[in-house]
Each structure stands twice: as structure tokens, then as C-alpha cells.
Short mmCIF file of C-alpha atoms in Angstrom, two decimals:
data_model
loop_
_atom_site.label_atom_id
_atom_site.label_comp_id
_atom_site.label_asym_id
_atom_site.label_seq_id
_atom_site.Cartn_x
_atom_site.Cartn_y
_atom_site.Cartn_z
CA UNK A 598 15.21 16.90 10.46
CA UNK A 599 16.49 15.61 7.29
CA UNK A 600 14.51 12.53 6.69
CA UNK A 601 15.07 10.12 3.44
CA UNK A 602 12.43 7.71 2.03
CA UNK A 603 13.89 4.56 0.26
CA UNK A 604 10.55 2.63 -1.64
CA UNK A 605 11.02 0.60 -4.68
CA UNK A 606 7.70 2.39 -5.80
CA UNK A 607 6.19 6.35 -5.22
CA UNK A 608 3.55 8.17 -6.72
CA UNK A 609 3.54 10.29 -8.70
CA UNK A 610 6.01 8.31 -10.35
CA UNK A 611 5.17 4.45 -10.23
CA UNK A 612 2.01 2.80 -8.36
CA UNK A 613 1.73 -0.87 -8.19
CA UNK A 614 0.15 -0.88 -4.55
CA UNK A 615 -0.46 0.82 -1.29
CA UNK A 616 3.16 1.22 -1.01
CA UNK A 617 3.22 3.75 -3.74
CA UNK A 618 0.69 5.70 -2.37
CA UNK A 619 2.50 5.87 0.84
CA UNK A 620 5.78 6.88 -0.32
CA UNK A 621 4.05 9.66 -2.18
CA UNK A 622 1.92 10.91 0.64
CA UNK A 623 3.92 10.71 3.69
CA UNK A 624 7.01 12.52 2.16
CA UNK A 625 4.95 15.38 1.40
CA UNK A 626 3.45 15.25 4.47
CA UNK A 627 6.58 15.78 6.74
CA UNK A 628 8.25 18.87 4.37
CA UNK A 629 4.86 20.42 5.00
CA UNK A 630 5.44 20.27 8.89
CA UNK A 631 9.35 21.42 7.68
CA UNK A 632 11.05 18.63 7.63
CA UNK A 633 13.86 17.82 4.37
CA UNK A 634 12.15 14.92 3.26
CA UNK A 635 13.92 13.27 -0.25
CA UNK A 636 12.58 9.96 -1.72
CA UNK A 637 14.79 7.56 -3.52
CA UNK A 638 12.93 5.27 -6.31
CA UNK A 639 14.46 3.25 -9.16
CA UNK A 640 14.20 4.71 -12.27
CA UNK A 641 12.19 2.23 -13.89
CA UNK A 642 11.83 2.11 -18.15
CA UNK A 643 7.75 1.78 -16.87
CA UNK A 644 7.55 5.53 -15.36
CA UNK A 645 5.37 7.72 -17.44
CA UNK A 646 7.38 9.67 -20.16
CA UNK A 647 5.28 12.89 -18.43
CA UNK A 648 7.39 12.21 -15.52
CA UNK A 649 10.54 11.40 -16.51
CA UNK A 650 10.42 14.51 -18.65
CA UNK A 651 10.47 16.46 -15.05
CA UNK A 652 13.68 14.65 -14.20
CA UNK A 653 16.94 16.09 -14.78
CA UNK A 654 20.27 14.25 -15.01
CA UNK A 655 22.66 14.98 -12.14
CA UNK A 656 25.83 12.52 -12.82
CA UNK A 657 26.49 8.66 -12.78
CA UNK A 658 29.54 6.26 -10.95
CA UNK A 659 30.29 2.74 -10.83
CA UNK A 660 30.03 0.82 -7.34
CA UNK A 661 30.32 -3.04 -6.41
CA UNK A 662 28.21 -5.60 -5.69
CA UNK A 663 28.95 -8.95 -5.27
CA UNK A 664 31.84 -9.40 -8.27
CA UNK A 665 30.27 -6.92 -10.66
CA UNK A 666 30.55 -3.30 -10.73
CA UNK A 667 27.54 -1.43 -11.51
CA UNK A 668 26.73 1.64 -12.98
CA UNK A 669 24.54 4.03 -11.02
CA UNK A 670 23.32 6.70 -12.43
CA UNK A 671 21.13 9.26 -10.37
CA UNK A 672 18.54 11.87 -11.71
CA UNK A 673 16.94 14.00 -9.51
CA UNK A 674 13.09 15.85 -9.92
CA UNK A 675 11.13 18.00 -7.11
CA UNK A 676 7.38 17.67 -7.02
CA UNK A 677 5.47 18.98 -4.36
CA UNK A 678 8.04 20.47 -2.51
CA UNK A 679 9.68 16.43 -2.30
CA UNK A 680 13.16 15.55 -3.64
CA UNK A 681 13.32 12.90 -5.75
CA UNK A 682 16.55 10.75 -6.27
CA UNK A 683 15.65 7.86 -9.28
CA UNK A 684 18.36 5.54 -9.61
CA UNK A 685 19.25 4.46 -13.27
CA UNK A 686 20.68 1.07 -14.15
CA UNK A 687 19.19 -0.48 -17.31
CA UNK A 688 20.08 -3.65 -16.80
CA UNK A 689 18.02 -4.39 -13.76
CA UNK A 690 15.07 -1.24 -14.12
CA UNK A 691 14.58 -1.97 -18.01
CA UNK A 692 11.77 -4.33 -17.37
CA UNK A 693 8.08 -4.80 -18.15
CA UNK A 694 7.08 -4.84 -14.86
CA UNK A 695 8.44 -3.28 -11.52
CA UNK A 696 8.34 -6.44 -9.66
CA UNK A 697 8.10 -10.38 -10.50
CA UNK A 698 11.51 -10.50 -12.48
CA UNK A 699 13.78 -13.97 -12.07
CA UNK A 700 16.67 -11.57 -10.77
CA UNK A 701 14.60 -9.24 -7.81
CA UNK A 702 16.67 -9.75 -5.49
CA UNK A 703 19.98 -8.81 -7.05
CA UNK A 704 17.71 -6.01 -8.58
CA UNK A 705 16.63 -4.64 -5.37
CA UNK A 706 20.24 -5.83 -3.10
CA UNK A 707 21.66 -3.55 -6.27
CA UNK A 708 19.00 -0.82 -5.04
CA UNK A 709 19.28 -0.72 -1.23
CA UNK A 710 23.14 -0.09 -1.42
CA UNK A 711 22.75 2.29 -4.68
CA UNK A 712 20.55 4.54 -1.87
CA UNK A 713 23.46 4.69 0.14
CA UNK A 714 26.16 5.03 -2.69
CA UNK A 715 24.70 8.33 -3.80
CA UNK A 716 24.48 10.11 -0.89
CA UNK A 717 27.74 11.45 -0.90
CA UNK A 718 27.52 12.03 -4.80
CA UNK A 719 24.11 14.43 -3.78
CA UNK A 720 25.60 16.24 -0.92
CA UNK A 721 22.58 14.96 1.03
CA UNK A 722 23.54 12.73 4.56
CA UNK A 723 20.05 12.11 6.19
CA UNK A 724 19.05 12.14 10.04
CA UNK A 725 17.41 8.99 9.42
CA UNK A 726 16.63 6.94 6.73
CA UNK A 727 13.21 5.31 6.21
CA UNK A 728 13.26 1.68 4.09
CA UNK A 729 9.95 0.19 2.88
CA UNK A 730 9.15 -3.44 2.73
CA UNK A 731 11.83 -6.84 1.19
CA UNK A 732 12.92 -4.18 -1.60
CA UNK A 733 14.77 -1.94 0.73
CA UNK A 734 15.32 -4.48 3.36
CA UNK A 735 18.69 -4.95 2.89
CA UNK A 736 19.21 -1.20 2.97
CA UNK A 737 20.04 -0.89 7.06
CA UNK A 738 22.51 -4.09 7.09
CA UNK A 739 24.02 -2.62 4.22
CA UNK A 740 24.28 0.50 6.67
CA UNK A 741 26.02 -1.36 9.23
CA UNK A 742 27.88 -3.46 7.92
CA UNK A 743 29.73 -1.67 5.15
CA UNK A 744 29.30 2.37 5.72
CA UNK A 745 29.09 2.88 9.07
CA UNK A 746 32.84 3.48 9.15
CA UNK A 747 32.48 6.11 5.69
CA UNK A 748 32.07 10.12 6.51
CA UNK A 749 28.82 11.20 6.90
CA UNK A 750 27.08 8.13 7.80
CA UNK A 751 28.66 7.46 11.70
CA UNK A 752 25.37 8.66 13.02
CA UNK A 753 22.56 8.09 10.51
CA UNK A 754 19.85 5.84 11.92
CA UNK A 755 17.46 3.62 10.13
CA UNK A 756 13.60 2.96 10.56
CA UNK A 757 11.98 -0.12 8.63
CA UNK A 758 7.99 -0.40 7.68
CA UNK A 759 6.37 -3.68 6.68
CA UNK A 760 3.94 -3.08 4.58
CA UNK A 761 3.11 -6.73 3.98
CA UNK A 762 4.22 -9.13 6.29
CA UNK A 763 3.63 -12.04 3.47
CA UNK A 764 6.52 -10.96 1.15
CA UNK A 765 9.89 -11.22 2.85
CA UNK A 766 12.41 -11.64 -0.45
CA UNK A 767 13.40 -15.19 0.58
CA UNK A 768 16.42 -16.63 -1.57
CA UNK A 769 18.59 -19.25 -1.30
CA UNK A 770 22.01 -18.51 1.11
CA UNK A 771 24.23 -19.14 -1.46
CA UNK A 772 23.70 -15.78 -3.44
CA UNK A 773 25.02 -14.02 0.06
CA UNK A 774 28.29 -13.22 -1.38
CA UNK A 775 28.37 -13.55 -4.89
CA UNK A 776 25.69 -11.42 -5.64
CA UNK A 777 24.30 -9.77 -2.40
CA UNK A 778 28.35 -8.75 -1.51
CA UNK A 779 27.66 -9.89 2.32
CA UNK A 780 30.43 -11.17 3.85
CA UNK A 781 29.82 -14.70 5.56
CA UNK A 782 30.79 -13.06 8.88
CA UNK A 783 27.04 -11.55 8.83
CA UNK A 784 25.22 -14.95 7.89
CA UNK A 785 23.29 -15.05 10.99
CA UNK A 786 21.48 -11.67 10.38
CA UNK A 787 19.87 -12.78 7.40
CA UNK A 788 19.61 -16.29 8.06
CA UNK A 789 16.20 -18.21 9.34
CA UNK A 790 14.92 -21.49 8.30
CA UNK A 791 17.86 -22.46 6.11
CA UNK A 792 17.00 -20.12 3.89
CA UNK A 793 18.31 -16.17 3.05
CA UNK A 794 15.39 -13.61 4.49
CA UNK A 795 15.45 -9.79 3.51
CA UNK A 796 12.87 -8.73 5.90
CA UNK A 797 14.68 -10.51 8.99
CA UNK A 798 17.52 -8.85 8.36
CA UNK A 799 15.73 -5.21 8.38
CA UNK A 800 14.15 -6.11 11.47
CA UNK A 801 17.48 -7.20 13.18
CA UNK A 802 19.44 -4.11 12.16
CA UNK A 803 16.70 -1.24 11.67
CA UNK A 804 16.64 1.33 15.14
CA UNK A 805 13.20 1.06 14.68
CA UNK A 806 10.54 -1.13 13.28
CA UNK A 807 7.27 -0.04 12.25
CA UNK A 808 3.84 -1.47 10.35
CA UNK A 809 0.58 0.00 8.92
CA UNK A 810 -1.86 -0.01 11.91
CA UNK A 811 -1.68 -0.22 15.54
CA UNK A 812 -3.78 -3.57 15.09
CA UNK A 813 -1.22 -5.26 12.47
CA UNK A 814 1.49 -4.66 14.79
CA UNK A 815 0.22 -6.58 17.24
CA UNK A 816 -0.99 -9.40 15.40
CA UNK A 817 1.73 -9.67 13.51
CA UNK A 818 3.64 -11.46 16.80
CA UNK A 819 1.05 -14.39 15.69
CA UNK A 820 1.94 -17.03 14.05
CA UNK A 821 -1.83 -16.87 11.83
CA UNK A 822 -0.75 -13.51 10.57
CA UNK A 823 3.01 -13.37 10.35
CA UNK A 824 4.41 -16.28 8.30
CA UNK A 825 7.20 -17.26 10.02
CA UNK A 826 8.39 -13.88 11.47
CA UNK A 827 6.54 -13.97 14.40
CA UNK A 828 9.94 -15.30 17.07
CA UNK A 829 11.80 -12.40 15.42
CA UNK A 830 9.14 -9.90 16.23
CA UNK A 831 8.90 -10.71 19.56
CA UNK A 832 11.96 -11.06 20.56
CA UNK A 833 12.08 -7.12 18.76
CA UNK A 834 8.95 -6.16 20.25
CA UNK A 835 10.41 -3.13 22.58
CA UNK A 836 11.39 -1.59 18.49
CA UNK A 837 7.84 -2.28 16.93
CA UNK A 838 5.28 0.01 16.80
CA UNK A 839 1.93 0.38 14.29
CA UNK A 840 0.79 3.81 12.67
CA UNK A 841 -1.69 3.93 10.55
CA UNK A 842 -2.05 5.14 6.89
CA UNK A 843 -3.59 8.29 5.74
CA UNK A 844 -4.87 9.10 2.09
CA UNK A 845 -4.15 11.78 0.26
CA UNK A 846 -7.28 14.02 1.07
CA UNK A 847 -6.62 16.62 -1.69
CA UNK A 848 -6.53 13.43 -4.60
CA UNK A 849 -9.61 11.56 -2.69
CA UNK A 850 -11.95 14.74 -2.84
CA UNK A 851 -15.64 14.18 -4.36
CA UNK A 852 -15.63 17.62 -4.10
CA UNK A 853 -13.26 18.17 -6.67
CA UNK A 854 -12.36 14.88 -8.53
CA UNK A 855 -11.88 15.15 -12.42
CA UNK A 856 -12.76 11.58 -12.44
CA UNK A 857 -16.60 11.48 -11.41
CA UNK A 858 -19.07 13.03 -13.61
CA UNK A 859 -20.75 14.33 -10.58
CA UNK A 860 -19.03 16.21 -7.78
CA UNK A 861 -20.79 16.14 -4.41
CA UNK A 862 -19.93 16.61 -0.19
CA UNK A 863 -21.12 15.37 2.97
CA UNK A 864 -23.28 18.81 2.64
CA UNK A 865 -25.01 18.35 -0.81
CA UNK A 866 -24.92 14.57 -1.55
CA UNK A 867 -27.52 15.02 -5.04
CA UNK A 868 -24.36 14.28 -6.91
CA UNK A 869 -23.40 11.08 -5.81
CA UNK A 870 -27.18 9.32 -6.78
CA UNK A 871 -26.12 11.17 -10.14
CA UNK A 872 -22.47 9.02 -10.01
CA UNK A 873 -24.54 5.67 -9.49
CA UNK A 874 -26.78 6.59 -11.98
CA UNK A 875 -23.71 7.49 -14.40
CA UNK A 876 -22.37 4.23 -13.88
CA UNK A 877 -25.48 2.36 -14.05
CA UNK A 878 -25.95 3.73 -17.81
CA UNK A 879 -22.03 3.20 -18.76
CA UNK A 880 -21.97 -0.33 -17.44
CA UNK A 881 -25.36 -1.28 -19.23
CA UNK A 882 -27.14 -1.93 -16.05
CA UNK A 883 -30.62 -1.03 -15.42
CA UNK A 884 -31.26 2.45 -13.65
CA UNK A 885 -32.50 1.76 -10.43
CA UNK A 886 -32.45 3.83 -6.74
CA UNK A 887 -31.42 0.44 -5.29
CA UNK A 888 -28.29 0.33 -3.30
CA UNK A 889 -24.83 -0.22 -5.33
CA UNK A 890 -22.00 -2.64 -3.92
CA UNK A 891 -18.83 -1.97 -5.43
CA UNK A 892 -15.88 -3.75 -4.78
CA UNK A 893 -11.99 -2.68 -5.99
CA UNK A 894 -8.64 -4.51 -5.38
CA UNK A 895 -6.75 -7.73 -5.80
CA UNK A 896 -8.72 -10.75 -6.04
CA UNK A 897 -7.08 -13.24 -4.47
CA UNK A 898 -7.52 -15.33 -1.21
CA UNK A 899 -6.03 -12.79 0.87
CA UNK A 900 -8.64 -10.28 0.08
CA UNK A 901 -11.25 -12.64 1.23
CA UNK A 902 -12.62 -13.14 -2.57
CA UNK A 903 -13.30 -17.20 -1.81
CA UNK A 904 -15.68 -16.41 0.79
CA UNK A 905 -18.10 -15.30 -1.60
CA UNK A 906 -18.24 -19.05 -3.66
CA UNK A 907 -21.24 -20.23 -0.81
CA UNK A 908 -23.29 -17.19 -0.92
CA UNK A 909 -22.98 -15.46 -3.88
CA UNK A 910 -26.48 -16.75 -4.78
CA UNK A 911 -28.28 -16.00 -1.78
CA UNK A 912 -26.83 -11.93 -1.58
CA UNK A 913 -27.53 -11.82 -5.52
CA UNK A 914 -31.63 -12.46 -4.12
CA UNK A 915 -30.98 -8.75 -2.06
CA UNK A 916 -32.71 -6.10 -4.35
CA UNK A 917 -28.99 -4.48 -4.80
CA UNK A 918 -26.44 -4.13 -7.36
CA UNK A 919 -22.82 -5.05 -7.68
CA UNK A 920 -19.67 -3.84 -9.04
CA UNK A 921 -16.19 -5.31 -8.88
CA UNK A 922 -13.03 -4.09 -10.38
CA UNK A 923 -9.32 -5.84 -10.09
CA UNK A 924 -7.49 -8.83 -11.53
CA UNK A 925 -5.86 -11.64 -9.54
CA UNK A 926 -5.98 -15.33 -9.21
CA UNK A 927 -7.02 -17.17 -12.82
CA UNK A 928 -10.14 -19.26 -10.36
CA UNK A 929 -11.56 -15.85 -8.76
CA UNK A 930 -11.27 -14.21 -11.79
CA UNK A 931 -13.48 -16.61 -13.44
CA UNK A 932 -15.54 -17.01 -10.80
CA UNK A 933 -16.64 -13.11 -11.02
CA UNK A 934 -17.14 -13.82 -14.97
CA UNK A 935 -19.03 -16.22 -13.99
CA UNK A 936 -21.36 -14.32 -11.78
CA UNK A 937 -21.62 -11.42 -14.43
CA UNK A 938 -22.84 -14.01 -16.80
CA UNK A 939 -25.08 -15.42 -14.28
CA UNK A 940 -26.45 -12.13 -12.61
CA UNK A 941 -25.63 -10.16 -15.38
CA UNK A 942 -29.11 -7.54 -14.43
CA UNK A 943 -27.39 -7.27 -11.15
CA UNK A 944 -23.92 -7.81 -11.63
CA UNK A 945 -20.25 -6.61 -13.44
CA UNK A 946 -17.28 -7.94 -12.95
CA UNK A 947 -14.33 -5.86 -14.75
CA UNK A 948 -11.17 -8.15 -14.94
CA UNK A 949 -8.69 -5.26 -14.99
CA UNK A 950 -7.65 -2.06 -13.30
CA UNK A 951 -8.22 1.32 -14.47
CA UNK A 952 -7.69 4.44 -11.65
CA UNK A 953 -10.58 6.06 -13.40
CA UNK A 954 -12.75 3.51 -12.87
CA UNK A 955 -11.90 2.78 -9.52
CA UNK A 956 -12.57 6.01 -8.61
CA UNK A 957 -16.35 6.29 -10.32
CA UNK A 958 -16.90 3.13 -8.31
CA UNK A 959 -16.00 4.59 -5.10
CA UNK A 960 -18.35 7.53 -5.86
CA UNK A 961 -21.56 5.72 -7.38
CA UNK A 962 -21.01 2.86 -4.39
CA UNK A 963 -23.51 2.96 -1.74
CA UNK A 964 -22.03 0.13 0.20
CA UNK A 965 -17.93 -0.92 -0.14
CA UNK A 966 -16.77 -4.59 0.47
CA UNK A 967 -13.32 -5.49 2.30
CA UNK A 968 -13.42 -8.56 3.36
CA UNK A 969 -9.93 -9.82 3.64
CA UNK A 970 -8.58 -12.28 5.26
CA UNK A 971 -5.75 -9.92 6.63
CA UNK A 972 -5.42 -6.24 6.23
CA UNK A 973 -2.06 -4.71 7.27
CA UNK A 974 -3.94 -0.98 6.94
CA UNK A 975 -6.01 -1.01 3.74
CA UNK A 976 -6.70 2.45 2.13
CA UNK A 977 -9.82 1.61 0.21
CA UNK A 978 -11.94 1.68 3.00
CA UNK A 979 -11.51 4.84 3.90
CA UNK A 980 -11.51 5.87 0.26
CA UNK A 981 -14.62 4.81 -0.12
CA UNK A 982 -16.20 6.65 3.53
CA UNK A 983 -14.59 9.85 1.44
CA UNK A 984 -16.97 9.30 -1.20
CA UNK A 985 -19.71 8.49 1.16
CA UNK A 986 -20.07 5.08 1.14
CA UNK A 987 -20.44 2.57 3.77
CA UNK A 988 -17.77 0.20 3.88
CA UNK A 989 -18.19 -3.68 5.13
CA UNK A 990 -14.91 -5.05 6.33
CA UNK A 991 -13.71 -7.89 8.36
CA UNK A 992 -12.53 -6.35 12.02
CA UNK A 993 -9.00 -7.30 10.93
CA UNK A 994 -5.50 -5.02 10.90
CA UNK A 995 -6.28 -1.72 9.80
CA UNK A 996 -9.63 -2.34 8.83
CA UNK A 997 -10.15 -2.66 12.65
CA UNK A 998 -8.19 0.34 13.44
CA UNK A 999 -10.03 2.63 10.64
CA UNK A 1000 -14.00 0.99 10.58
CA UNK A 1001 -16.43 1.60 13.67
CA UNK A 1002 -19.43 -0.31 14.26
CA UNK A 1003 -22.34 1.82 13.45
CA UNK A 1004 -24.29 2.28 16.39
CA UNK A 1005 -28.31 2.68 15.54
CA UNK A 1006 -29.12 3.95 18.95
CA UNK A 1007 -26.74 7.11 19.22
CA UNK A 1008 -25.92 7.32 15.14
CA UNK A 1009 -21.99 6.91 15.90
CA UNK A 1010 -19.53 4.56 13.58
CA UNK A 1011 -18.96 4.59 9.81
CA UNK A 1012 -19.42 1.33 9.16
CA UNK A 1013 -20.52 -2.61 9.15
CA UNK A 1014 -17.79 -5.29 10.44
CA UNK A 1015 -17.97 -8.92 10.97
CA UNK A 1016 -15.63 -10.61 13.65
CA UNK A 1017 -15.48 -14.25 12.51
CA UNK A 1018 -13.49 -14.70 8.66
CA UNK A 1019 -16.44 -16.40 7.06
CA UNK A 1020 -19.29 -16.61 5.08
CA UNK A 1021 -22.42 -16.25 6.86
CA UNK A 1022 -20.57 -13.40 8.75
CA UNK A 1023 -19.69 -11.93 5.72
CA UNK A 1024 -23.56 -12.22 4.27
CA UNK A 1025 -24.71 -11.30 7.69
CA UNK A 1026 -22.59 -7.71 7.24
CA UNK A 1027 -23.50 -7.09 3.86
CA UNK A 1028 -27.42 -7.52 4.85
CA UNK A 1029 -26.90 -5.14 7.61
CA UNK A 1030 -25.41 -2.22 5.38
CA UNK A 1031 -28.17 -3.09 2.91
CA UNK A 1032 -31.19 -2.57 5.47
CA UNK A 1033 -29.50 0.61 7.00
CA UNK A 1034 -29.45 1.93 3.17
CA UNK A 1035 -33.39 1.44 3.27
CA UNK A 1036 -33.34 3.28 6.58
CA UNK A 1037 -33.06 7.40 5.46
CA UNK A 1038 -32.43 8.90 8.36
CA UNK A 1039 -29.78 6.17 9.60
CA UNK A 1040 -28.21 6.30 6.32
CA UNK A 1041 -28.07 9.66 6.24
CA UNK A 1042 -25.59 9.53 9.52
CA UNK A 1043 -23.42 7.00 8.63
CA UNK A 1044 -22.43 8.74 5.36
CA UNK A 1045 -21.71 11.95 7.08
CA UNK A 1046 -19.89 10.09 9.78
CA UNK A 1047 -17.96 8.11 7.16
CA UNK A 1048 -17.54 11.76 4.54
CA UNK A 1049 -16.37 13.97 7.77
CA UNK A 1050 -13.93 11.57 9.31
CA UNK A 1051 -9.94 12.99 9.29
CA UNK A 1052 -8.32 10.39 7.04
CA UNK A 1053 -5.08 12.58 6.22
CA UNK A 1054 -1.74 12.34 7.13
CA UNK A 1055 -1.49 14.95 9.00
CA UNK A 1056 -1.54 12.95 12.40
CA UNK A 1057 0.38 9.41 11.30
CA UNK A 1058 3.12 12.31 10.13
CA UNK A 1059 3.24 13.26 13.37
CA UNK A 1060 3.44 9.36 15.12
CA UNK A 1061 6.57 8.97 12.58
CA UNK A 1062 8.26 12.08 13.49
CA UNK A 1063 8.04 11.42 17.07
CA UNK A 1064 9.37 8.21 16.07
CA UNK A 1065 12.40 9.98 14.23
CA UNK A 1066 13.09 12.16 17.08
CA UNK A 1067 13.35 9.64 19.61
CA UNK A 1068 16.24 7.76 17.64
#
């Protein structure tokens, strides 16, 4: 099959989020089972001049949308065995930032129909086309609406993956024609609650519709998890359907990770004390064989940061240390300063993001929190079983899908969940992972049943190509 991937971010060319990982794993994934899998990507003025020196220049035209015509040029790069298309338009990609920009949604309306424009400037007319998230939303009703009737693209058929249910590129209607270039005619595809939605569009027009986890897709159709969507998805359900992420088991390897002073495996494990004790001496806290909590990602609500305000004092009495790496919201943010200052024989809070960092953490980590709120898939909880540690997550999304109870009487599961989103759960959870560390021979089986576990693509490659094949 020919198969093209439309993301508004891909490694190894931009990362903001789990979308980038994605859109650089599963790509790759599929031309290893033979499949012509291209990716499209803006070519944003934030890529890495180390990667945009393995592009090369293929031509540029001028399309509409809305009143202006835009230039489009294309550059194309092959990594991996993946095709790369990067669309080039200064005026919206010239930015600081991918995402967060006053214009996004003429930026992105500009990218979903560029995706299309090129294809018969490449030669390349897909099987199917694959659109990520609000960015690429409009990318099937563009389909529909205005190509369908073009050579080459009478049969092409469209699958849409929400990543993140919460961001839906809402606008006001009026940009609909003037900037989108949507006729009126199609108002009511894009329409709901008085207001312009991206997402609701993909969902009415896609051939299929899928999200990150069997567990997401299904709570998604509630109104707790799927703000505002949740009539549209049901009344869509027979086109839903949830697979969940891999990782990139080759990058995620303590085995062979350039990042970790100490590489290790689920057979000799002397390296990862070595990692903990690595980062105990370049963090300035005291060298102990006590266990490590390490926490990396967004701090914000969503990832279940608030529940630590009422017992932060309480876990900081467990003989452990603690770790946490990420920026967010201005209150948890200062909150974790806070607690360094507090705790600071205990505790480090590191108020940025580094990939290095993250990945040390993951290795000297003895015990991995996820406690969010909502978890469409999550990939750094099975990131961190790779490395050996035991994750605690809330039985939520993909978290639910990925995490298994450990069981002390017959040693199966790779992990410690709590059902109920709140604080004594969560301190409830974290106490259990800390008293199976203290256990040796219990420990011993959850890591190897966390470091053994198959978290590669190789099987959600195959759910999506079934899913191909059956449009």
C-alpha cells in the first residue's frame, strides 16, 4: 500500500509531544513490513540545521486559500527508509515556536490543503492518507470537498487519529471563507456549538477514526473525558476504533543508550544502581540505596500534578527520593520549587526539559509516577518499564491498556495503579511500589516483567494496516 502521514510535528525532525514521536515511529514501522509510507511536516525555521541540511529542494507553486495565494514550496529528505515531504512557507512556519501562534489556524488550514496540493507536484497519489490531531483536521474535508473531482484523488481514502481529545482548533465561523476557503454550503460539517471545530469536521468526513488506546476510545464517548465531542463520537462509533502506541525500542534501549552513564538489561541490572547513583552525585543529593521516584512530563492539571498539594508531606516522610523534570502551569511549577526548597535532602525539581535528562531519570528511577487525570496512551510509562522501573499510574486511557496490577502471589504485572483520581489513592500506590522495592525477590520480578514486555510497534503497525486494508 502506499500510505501518507500528514502531522504538524515528526521526529527526527521536530518533537514537541507524543505526536512527534508517533509520526516518526509508525512510518518507519509500516515501510519495514513494505508498505510506501511518506510523511508530510511543515518546514518549520525551528528544525535543527543538522536536519534541514539532509533536505533537498524539489520545486515550489502558488495555491489559494481563502483570498490569498500562497506559496508552497516542498523539500523532500529520506531517513530511515521514510519519505519526507516539508512544506515551506515563511510566513506562517517562520516562528519561535511550532504551535501557540495568534494565526494557527490559518497556519495549519494553509497546511492540510498544502498536503494535498503537492501531491501531484511529487508524483506520489496515496492509498490512504493518515491526518493527526486539529492541525491536519481539516485535511479530509479539504479532500472532499474540493479534490475529490481532481485526477488521482477519486479513490484516496482518509483515516483521522486524536491524539488529544482536549485540543480541537476551535475558531470563530466567520474565518470559514475568508481564510479557511470553505464554501458556506459545507457549514454544517464544521459547525457545533456556534462555534467553527477542526476536529468535528475530521471525524465527520475521515473513512475512519482512530485514538491512542483501546481504553481512550471508549471513554472518549463520555462526556468526563471528551469535551464536548462525545454526541459526535457516538453517533460515529461504527468508524472509531483505539490502537495503542508503541516506542521506539531501538532509541529506548538501556542496553545501548548514549545518554546513561551506565548501560544495563533485564539480565545484568548492576548498571542501573550505578545510573541512580550517577544522578544522585550530579543532582547534589546524598548517595543512598533508597528507592528513587522520578517523575517527567507536563505539569499541569491534566497530568494529575495538583493531587500531590495534600500529601506531598506525608510521602516526603517515606525513606525515598524524588526527581521531577518538565515545565507547565506558573502554580505547579512553583509548587515543585517549593518542595525542592523544602525537601531539598530528598527532593529536585528541574523546571525545564532536557531529552538527556529525561532519559538518565528513566534509568536511575526505581519507581515512575503517572498520575494523570486522563491519558489518551502515554509513552512514558512504558519508557520507564524499558529502563526497569516500576511505574505508578492512574488505571486511566492507555495507562490502563499498557500497566498491569502486580500480582504478589503468582509475580505477574509490571506495575502499581490506583482506580479512584485522588490523593490518598495516589499515596496509597506510591507506598505500595515503595514496599515491593524493599521486597528483593518481588522486585526483582516486576522489573523483569516491566524490562521484557513487547512495547514496539511492530503489532499497533499491524492494527493500522488492517485498518488501511479494510477501507
Amino acid at each position: 500500500m502506499k500510505i501518507l502521514f500528514v502531522a504538524s510535528e515528526a521526529l527526527p525532525f521536530i518533537k514537541v509531544g507524543g505526536l512527534g514521536d508517533v509520526a516518526g515511529a509508525l512510518p518507519k514501522a509500516l515501510v519495514k513490513k513494505g508498505h510506501d509510507a511518506r510523511v508530510v511536516l511543515p518546514y518549520y525555521s525551528s528544525i535543527k540545521q543538522e536536519m534541514k541540511e539532509k533536505c533537498s529542494y524539489i520545486k515550489y507553486f502558488y495555491f489559494y486559500l481563502g483570498w490569498r495565494n500562497c506559496y508552497c514550496g516542498i523539500f523532500e529528505a529520506e531517513v530511515d527508509g521514510v519519505t519526507y515531504y516539508l512544506i515551506d512557507n515563511e510566513y506562517y512556519f517562520r516562528r519561535a515556536a511550532p504551535y501557540g501562534e495568534f494565526d494557527d489556524a490559518e497556519r495549519f488550514a494553509f497546511f492540510s490543503k498544502a498536503a494535498l496540493e503537492i501531491l501531484p507536484q511529487v508524483g506520489f497519489f496515496p492509498d490512504v492518507i493518515h491526518a493527526n490531531d486539529w492541525h491536519t483536521a481539516l485535511l479530509p474535508v479539504y479532500l472532499d470537498t474540493q479534490f475529490r473531482w481532481r485526477e488521482g484523488f477519486e479513490y484516496v481514502k482518509t483515516v483521522f487519529s486524536i491524539h488529544n481529545i482536549e485540543f480541537q482548533g476551535k475558531y470563530g465561523m466567520e474565518i470559514l471563507g475568508p481564510v479557511l476557503g470553505i464554501s458556506n454550503d459545507c457549514r454544517n460539517m464544521l459547525e457545533m456549538d456556534d462555534c467553527l471545530n477542526m476536529m468535528k469536521g475530521a471525524i465527520e468526513r475521515a473513512n475512519a477514526v482512530t485514538t491512542v488506546s483501546r481504553s481512550y476510545a471508549n471513554e472518549i464517548m463520555d462526556p468526563y473525558f471528551s469535551f464536548g465531542l462525545d454526541p459526535i463520537l457516538s453517533a460515529r462509533r461504527w468508524k472509531l476504533s483505539g490502537i495503542v502506541n508503541g516506542i521506539d525500542m531501538d532509541t529506548f534501549n538501556p542496553e545501548t543508550d548514549p545518554h546513561i552513564p551506565h548501560n544495563y538489561s533485564a539480565k545484568k541490572l548492576k548498571g542501573k544502581a550505578l545510573d541512580r547513583k550517577a544522578l544522585q552525585e550530579e543532582l547534589g543529593l546524598p548517595v543512598r540505596d533508597v528507592p528513587l521516584v522520578g517523575m517527567v512530563g507536563r505539569l499541569t492539571d491534566q497530568k494529575g500534578l495538583t493531587l500531590f498539594y495534600p500529601i506531598m508531606e506525608e510521602l516526603m516522610r517515606e525513606d525515598i527520593q524524588m526527581v521531577v523534570l518538565g515545565t507547565g502551569y506558573h502554580d505547579l511549577e512553583n509548587f515543585m520549587r517549593f518542595c525542592d526548597a523544602a525537601y531539598h535532602d530528598k527532593f529536585r525539581a528541574m523546571i525545564t526539559f532536557s531529552a538527556s535528562m529525561a532519559q538518565k531519570i528513566y534509568a536511575a528511577s526505581d519507581i515512575f509516577l503517572m498520575p494523570s487525570k486522563s491519558e489518551p496512551c502515554g509513552l512514558a510509562q512504558m519508557i520507564a518499564m524499558r529502563y526497569g522501573s516500576i511505574p505508578v499510574v492512574h488505571s486511566v486511557g492507555g495507562l490502563r491498556d499498557t500497566v498491569i496490577p502486580f500480582n504478589h502471589m503468582d509475580g505477574t504485572g509490571n506495575g502499581v495503579t490506583f482506580q479512584s483520581f485522588n490523593a490518598g489513592d495516589l499515596l496509597g500506590a506510591v507506598k505500595r511500589a515503595i514496599a515491593i522495592w524493599w521486597e528483593p525477590d518481588q522486585r526483582k520480578k516486576i522489573v523483569h516483567n516491566g524490562m521484557t514486555g513487547n512495547y514496539s510497534w511492530d503489532v499497533s503497525a499491524d492494527e493500522y494496516i488492517r485498518i488501511y486494508e479494510s477501507l
